[in-house]
GROMACS .gro file of C-alpha atoms in nm:
model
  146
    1UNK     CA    1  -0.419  -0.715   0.842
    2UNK     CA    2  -0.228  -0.633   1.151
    3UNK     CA    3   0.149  -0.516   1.173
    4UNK     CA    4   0.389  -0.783   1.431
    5UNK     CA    5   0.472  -0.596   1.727
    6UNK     CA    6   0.854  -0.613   1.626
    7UNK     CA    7   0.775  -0.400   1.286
    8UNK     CA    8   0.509  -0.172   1.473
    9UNK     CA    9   0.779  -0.010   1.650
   10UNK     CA   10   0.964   0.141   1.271
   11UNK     CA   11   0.624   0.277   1.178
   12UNK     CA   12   0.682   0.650   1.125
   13UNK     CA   13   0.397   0.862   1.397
   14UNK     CA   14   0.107   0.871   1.126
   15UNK     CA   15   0.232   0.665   0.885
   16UNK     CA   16  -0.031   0.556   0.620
   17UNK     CA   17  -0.055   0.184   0.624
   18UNK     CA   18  -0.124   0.049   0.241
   19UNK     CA   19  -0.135  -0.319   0.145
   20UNK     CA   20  -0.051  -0.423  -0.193
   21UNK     CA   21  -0.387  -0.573  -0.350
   22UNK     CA   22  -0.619  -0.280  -0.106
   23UNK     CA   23  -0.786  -0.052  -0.386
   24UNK     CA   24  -0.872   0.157  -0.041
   25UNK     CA   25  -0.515   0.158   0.074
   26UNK     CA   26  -0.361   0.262  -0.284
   27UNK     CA   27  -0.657   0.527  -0.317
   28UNK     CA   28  -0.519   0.679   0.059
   29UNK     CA   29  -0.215   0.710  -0.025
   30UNK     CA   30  -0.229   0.856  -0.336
   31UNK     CA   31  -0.452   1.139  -0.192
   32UNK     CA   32  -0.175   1.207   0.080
   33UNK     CA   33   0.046   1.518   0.053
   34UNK     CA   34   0.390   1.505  -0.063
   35UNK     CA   35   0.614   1.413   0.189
   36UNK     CA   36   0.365   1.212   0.388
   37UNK     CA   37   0.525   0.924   0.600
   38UNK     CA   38   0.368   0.583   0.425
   39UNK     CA   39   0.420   0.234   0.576
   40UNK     CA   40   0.388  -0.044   0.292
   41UNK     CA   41   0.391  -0.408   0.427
   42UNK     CA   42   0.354  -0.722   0.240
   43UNK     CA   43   0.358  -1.072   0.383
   44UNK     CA   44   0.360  -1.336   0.079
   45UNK     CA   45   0.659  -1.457  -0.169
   46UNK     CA   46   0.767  -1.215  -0.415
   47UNK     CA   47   0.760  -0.919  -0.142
   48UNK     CA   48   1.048  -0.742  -0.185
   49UNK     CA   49   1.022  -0.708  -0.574
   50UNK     CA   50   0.634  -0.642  -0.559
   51UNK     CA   51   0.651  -0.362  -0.254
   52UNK     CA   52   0.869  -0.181  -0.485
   53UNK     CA   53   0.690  -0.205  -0.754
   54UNK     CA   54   0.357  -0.073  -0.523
   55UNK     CA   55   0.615   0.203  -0.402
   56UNK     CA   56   0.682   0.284  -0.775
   57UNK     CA   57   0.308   0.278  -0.855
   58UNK     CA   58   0.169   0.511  -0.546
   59UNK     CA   59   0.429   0.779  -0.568
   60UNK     CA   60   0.645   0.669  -0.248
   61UNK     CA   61   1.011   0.707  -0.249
   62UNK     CA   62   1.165   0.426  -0.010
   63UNK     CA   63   1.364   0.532   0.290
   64UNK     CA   64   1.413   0.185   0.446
   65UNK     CA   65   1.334  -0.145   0.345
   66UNK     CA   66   1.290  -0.444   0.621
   67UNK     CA   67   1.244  -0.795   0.645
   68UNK     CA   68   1.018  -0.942   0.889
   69UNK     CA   69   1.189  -1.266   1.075
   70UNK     CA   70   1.109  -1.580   1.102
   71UNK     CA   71   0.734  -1.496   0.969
   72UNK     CA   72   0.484  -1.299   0.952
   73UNK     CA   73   0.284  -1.440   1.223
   74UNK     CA   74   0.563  -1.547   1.430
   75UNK     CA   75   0.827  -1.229   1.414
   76UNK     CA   76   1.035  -1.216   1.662
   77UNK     CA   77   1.265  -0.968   1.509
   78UNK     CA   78   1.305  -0.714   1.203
   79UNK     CA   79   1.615  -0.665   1.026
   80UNK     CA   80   1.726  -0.400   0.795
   81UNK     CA   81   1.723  -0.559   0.420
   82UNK     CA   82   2.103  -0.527   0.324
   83UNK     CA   83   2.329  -0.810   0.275
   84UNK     CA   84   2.540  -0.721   0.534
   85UNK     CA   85   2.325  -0.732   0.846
   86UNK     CA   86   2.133  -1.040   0.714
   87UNK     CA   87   2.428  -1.254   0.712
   88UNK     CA   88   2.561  -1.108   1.040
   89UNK     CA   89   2.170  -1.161   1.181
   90UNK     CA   90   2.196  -1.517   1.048
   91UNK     CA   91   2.496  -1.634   1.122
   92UNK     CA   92   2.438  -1.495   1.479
   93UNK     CA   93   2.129  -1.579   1.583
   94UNK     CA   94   2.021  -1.850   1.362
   95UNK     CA   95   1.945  -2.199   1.516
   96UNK     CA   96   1.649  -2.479   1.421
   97UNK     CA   97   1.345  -2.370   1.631
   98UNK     CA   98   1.330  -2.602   1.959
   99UNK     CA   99   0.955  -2.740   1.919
  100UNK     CA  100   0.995  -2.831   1.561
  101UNK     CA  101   0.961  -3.198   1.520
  102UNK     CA  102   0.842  -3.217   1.122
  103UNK     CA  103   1.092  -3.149   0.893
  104UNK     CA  104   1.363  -3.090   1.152
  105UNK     CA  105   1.670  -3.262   0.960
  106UNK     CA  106   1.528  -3.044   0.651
  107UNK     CA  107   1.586  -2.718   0.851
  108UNK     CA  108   1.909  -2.781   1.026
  109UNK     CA  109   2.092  -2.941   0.707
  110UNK     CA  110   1.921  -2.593   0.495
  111UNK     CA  111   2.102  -2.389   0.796
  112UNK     CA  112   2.405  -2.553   0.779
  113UNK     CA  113   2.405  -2.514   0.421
  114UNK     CA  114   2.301  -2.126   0.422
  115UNK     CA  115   2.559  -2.071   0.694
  116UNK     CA  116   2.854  -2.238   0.491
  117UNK     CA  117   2.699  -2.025   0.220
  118UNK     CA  118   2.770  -1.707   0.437
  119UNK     CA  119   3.142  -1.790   0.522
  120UNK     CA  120   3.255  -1.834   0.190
  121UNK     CA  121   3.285  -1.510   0.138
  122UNK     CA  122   3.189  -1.229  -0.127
  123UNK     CA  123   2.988  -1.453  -0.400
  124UNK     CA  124   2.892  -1.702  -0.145
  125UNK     CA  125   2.780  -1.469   0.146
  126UNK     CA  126   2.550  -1.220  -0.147
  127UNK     CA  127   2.407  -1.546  -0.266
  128UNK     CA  128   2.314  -1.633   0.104
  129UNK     CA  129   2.189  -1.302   0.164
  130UNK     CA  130   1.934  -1.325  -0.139
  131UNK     CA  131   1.838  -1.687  -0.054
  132UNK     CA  132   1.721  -1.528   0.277
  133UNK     CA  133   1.515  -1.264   0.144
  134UNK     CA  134   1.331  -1.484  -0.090
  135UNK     CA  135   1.289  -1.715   0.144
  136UNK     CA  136   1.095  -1.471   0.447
  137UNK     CA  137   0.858  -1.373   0.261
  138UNK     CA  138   0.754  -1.044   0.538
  139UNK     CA  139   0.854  -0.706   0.407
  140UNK     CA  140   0.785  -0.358   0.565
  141UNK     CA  141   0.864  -0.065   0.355
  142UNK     CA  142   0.891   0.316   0.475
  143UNK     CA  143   0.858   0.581   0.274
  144UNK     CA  144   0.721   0.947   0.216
  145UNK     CA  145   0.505   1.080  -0.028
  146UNK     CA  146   0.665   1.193  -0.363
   0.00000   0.00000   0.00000
């Protein structure tokens, strides 16, 4: 699997790329020398808590965690994965997508929900922070080699 162009640019200069579910990509990494730079990148549900548990596994201690935004196959932008500089990220730039005609009243009343969410302050804003990170499912982790 490929890398979006917006992540491709936070990939440490020979940074080992490792999938979780790739025997070969575990097997690389585990054969690299400590300090290393390793990229791990996940795409489905469940990223964040399965990329650390990969991390854990292969012997990489994480340097920065991001989250890949809107998807996957459609990221426009990466953001760093703290609470902080989602909601700022959301509550700045987020908007229903123009050319979406399915669904559209879903997505603009789950904005306006999430963004109400945000401005509440402490417990509301963490709880709209997490509710974002389940809910883009992209993660890139960076690391180095224990």
């Amino acid at each position: 699997m490929s890398i979006p162009a917006a992540a491709r640019v936070l990939l440490p200069e020979r940074a080992a790329l490792a999938w979780p579910g790739s025997s070969v990509d575990a097997d690389r990494v585990m054969a690299l020398p400590p300090g290393a730079p390793v990229a791990l990148a996940d795409r489905r549900l469940g990223s964040r808590a399965r990329l650390r548990r990969y991390a854990a596994r292969l012997g990489v201690v994480v340097d920065a965690e991001y989250v890949v935004l809107p998807t996957w196959n459609r990221a426009a932008l990466v953001a760093n994965d703290d609470p902080a500089s989602l909601r700022w990220l959301m509550s700045t730039l987020a908007t229903t997508p123009p050319n979406l005609s399915r669904g559209r009243l879903a997505v603009d009343v789950a904005l306006r929900v999430w963004l109400s969410l945000a401005a509440a302050g402490r417990p509301g804003a963490g709880l709209a922070a997490r509710l974002l990170v389940v809910v883009a499912p992209g993660r890139l982790v960076i690391g180095r080699r224990r």
